[in-house]
XYZ file of C-alpha atoms in Angstrom:
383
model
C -0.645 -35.640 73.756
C 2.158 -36.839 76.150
C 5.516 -38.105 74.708
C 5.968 -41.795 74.604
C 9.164 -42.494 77.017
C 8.700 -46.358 76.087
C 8.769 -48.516 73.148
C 7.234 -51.972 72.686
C 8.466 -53.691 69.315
C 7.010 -56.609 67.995
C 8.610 -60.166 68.214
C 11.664 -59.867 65.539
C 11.254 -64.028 65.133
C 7.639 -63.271 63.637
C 6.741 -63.944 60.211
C 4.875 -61.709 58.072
C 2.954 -63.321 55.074
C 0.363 -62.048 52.778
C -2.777 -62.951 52.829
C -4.432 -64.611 49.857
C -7.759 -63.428 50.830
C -6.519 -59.435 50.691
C -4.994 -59.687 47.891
C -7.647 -61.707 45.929
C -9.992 -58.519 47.075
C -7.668 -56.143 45.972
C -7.247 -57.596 42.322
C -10.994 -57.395 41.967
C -11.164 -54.056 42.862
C -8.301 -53.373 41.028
C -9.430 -54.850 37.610
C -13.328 -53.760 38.324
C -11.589 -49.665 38.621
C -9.525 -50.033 35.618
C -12.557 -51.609 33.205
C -14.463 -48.904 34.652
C -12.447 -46.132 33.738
C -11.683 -47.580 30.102
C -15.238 -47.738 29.078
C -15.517 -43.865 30.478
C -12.374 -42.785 28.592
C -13.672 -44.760 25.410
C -17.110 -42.995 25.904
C -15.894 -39.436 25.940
C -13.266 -39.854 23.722
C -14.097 -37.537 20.399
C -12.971 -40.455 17.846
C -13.124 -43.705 17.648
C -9.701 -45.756 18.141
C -9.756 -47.751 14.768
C -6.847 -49.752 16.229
C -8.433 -51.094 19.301
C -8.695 -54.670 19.450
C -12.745 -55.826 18.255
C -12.556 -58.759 20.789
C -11.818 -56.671 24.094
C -15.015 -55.098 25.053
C -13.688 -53.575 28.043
C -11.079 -52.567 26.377
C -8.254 -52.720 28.801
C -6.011 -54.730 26.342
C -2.523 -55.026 27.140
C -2.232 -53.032 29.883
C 0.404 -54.100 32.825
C -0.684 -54.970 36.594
C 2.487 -53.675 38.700
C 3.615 -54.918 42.330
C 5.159 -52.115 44.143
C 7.309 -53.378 46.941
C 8.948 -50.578 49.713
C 11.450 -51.206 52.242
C 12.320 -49.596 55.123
C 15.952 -49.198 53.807
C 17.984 -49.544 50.245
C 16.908 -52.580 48.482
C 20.528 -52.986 47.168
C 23.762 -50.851 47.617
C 24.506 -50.450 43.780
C 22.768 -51.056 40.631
C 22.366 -53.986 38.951
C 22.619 -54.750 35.246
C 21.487 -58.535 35.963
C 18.351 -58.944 36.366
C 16.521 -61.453 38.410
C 13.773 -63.873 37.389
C 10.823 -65.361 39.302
C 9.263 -67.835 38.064
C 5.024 -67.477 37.683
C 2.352 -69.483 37.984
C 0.817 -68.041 34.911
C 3.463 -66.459 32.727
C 3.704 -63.201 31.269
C 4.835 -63.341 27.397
C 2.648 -66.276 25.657
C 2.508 -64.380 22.611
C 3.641 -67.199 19.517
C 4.693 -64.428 17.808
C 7.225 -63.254 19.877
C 10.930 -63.241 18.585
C 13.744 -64.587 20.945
C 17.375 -63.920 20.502
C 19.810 -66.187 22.498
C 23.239 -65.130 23.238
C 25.459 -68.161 24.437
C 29.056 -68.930 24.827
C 31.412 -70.573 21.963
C 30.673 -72.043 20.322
C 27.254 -70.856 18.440
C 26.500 -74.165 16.314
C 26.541 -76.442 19.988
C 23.772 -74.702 20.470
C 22.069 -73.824 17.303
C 22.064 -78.004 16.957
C 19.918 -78.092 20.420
C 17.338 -75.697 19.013
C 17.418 -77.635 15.710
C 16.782 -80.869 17.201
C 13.556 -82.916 17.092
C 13.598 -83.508 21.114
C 13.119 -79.572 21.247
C 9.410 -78.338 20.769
C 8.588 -76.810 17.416
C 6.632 -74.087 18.686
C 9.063 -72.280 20.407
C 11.729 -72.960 17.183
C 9.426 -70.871 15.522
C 10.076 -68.094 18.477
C 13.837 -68.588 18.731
C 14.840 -66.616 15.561
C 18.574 -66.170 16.344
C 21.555 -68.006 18.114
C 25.010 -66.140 18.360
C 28.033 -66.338 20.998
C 29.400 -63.413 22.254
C 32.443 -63.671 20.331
C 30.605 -63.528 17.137
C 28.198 -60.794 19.065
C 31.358 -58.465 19.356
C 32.840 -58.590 16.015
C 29.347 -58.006 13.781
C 27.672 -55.489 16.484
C 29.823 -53.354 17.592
C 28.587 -50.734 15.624
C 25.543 -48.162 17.129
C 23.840 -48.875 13.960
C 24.088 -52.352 14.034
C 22.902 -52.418 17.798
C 20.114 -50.660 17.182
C 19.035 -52.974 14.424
C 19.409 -55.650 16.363
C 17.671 -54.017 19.224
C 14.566 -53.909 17.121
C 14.820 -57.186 15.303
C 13.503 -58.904 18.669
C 11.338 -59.050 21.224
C 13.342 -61.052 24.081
C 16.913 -60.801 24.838
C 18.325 -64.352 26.977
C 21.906 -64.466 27.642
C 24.072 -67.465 28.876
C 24.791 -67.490 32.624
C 28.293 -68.276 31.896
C 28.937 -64.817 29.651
C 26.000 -61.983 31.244
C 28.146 -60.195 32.908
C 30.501 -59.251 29.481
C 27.086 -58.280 27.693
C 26.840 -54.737 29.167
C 30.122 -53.655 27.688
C 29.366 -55.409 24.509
C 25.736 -54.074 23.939
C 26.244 -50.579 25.654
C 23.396 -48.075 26.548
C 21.345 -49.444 24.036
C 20.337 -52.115 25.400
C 20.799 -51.303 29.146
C 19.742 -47.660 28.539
C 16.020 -48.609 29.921
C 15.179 -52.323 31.208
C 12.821 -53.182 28.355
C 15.241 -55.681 26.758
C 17.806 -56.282 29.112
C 19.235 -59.674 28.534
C 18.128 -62.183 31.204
C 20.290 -64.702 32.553
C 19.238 -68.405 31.455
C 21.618 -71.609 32.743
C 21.918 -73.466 29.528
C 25.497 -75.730 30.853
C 25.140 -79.540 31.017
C 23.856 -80.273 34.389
C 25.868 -81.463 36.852
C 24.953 -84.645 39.196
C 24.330 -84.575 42.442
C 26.198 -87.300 44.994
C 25.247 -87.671 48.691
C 23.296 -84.598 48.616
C 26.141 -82.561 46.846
C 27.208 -81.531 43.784
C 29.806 -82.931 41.833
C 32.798 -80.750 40.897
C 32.735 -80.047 37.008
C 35.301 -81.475 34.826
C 36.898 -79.500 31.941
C 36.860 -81.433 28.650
C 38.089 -79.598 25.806
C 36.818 -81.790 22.977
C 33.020 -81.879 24.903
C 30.867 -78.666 24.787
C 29.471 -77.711 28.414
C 25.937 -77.782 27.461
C 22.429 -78.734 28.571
C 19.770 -81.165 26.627
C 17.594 -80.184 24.240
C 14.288 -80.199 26.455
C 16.662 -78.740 29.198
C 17.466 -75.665 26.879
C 13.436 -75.176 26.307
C 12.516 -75.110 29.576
C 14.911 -72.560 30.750
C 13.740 -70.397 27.663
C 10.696 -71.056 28.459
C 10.787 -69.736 32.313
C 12.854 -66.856 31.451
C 10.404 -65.592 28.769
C 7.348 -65.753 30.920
C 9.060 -64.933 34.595
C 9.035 -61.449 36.313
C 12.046 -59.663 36.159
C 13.473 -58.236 39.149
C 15.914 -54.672 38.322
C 17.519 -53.982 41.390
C 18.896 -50.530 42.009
C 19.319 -48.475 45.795
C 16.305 -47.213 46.475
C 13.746 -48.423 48.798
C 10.606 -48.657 45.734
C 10.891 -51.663 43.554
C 8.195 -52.512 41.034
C 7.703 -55.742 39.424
C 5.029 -56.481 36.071
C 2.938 -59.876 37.714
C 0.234 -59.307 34.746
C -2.243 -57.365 32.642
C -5.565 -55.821 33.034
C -7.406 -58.444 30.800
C -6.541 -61.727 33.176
C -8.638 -62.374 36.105
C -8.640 -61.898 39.327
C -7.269 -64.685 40.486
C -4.685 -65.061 37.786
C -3.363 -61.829 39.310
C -3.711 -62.550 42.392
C -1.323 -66.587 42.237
C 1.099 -64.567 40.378
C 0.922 -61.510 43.001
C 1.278 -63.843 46.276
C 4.278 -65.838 44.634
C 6.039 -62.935 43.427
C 5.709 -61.054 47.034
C 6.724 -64.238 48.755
C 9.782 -64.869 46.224
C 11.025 -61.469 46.276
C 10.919 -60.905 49.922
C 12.982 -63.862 50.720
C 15.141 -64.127 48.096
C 16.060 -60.215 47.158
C 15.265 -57.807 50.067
C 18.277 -58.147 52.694
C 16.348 -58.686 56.358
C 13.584 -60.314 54.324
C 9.821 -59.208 56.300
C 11.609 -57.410 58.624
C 12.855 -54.409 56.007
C 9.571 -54.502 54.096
C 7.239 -51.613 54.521
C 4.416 -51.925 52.357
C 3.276 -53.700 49.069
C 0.791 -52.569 46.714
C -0.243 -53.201 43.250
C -1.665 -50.856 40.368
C -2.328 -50.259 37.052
C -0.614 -47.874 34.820
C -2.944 -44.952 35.817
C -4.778 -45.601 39.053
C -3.731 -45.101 42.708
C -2.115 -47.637 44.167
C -3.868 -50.734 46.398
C -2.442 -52.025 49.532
C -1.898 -56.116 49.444
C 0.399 -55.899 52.789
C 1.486 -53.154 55.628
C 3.701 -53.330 58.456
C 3.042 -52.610 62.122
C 6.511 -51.260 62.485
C 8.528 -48.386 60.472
C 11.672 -49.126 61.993
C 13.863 -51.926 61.209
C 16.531 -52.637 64.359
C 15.694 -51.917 67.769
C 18.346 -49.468 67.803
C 16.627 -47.322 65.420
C 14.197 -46.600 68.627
C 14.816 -43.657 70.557
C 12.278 -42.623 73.162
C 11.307 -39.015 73.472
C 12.431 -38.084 76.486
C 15.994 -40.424 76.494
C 19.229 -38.536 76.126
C 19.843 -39.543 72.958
C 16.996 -37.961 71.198
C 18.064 -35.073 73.206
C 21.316 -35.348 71.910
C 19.924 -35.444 68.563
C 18.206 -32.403 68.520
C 20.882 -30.377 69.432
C 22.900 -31.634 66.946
C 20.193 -30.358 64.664
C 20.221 -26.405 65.830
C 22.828 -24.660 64.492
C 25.651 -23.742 66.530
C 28.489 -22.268 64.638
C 31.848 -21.220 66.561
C 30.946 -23.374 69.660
C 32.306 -26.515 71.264
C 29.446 -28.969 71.098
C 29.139 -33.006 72.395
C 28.290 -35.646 70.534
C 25.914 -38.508 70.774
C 28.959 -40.685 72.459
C 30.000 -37.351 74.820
C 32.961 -37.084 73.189
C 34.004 -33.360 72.696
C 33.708 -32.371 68.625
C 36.237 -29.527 67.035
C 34.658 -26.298 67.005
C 33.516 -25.224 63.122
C 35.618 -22.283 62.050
C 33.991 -18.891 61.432
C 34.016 -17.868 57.557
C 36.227 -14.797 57.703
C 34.281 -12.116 56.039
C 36.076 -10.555 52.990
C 37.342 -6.739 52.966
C 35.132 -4.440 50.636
C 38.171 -3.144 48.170
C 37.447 0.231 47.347
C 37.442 1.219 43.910
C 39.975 3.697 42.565
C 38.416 6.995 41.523
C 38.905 8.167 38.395
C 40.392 11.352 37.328
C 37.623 13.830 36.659
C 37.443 14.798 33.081
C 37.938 18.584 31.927
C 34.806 19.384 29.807
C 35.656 23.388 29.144
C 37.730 21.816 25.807
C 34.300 20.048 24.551
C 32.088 23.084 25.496
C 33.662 25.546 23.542
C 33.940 22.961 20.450
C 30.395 22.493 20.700
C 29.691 26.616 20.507
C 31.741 26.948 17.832
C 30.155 23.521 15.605
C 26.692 24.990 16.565
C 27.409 29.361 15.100
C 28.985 27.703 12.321
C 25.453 25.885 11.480
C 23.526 28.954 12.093
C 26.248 31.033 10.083
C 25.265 28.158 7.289
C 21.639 28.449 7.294
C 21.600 32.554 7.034
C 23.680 31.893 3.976
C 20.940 29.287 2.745
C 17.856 31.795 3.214
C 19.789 34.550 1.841
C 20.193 32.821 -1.568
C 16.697 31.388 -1.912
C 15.332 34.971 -1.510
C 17.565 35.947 -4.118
């Protein structure tokens, strides 16, 4: 096969969307796999799970739909202990059971009053089963114990805007250990007015609390419970939960094209340009594509033609060429590499050889003396 010598990239002003219909077709096949393989595992399993729910016949249950999202280059230069929300079209956690802790700023009973109030909903009052500041946060759980306890006490971690970025070094590695109950960020501070298109600078009032309405307060909880959650580290694979095996198809597949829109122009830096691929999967199956690119590079100058001089620059730089002058890519002269000196073998000292005549004629005398002995032995026993 001849060696390409030119290059023809793709208009970088062109915008690449995913297509409903794909993705629709790749949630069915998705879901259609993983009920499959359920009832086949269930089938050849020796017992009988007694804990399995009676009601799902397929029984998938719980388990998580994933979006994996790759770039062409680092999603983010460092990790990040915030995480990100995106709001869903059908949200994740609708569980009425589920226990919500909310961390705010000072002070706590501000905001313990907003829960408490009739104007916010009394089903999720039921879910919000504790308030605290971060001041109050510090002082009772700063023990491991105590974080651990409160670790397990609840389901959903939300944390005030205004304070998130103190929590780490309050809650430690056991709560940012894994990104199961990370705090997310909710914006729970009065509101401020817009004028002319712009928003009006805040003004301090120390007798006032900064904080939102009631029905404000609920539907930031609200969101934040039931949005995907976006943990950013540098790496170039980023997964995101967008729902679970027992939703339909096209429950999966609203919350699948707003979550690949939203993250793409909102997180990834280059936005469709730096994206490679997207796929989604379940917990145990292979992976199905929803999106691919037509181009693995990401700037034009990542493009070097086979036969140009600076992919042959490039592969000399990649042969080894120790103890001679070599040009770089630029032509620019680079210091020779100095030789490792190889180290002089120190010969041992010899020893002194030993003079064994000394031992040799103890031995001789330690063995006649035995055989002396045992004459004497005989002799008496034939007496």
């Amino acid at each position: 096969m001849a060696t390409s010598k030119t290059v023809t990239l793709r208009s970088e002003t062109a915008v690449s969307l995913v297509d409903p219909d794909q993705t629709l077709k790749a949630s069915k096949a998705l879901l259609a796999h993983m009920k499959k393989a359920s009832k086949e595992k269930a089938a050849n399993a020796e017992k009988k799970d007694l804990l399995a729910d009676p009601d799902d016949e397929e029984g998938t249950g719980e388990l998580p739909i994933w979006l994996t999202l790759t770039t062409k280059r680092h999603i983010a230069d460092s990790r990040s202990l915030k995480p990100g929300k995106i709001v869903l079209p059908h949200p994740l956690n609708t569980d009425p059971e589920i226990g919500i802790c909310l961390i705010t700023a000072e002070p706590q009973r501000a905001y313990k009053n907003l829960v408490a109030s009739e104007e916010f909903p009394a089903e999720l009052r039921k879910r919000v089963t504790r308030v605290i500041d971060v001041s109050k946060l510090k002082a009772k759980f700063k023990a491991y114990e105590a974080q651990r306890k409160l670790y397990g006490e609840h389901d959903v971690f939300l944390g005030d805007t205004r304070i998130i970025n103190r929590l780490p070094g309050i809650l430690g590695k056991t709560f940012y250990k894994t990104t199961a109950k990370r705090p997310i960020p909710v914006e729970i501070q009065a509101r401020v007015p817009k004028s002319d298109g712009k928003r009006v600078k805040r003004t301090k009032d120390a007798e006032t609390v900064n904080a939102c309405t009631p029905v404000q307060l609920a539907g930031e909880i609200e969101r934040a419970v039931g949005a995907a959650l976006v943990n950013l580290s540098p790496t170039v694979n980023t997964a995101l939960r967008v729902g679970n095996a027992n939703w339909t198809a096209e429950q999966i597949a609203e919350n699948v094209d707003v979550v690949a829109k939203t993250l793409v122009e909102k997180f990834v830096p280059g936005k469709w340009k730096n994206v490679k691929s997207i796929y989604i999967k379940g917990p145990e199956t292979a992976a199905l594509p929803v999106w691919l690119t037509d181009e693995l590079w990401l700037d034009q100058k990542d493009i070097v033609a086979d036969d140009s001089e600076e992919a042959k620059a490039i592969l000399s730089r990649e042969k080894a060429n120790i103890g001679k002058k070599r040009k770089s890519l630029e032509g620019q002269p680079e210091a020779a590499e100095p030789v490792a000196k190889k180290a002089k073998k120190t010969k041992a000292a010899k020893l002194p050889e030993g003079d064994d005549t000394k031992l040799d004629k103890e031995i001789a005398d330690r063995k006649a003396a035995l055989k002396k002995q045992k004459k004497a032995a005989k002799k008496a026993l034939e007496v």
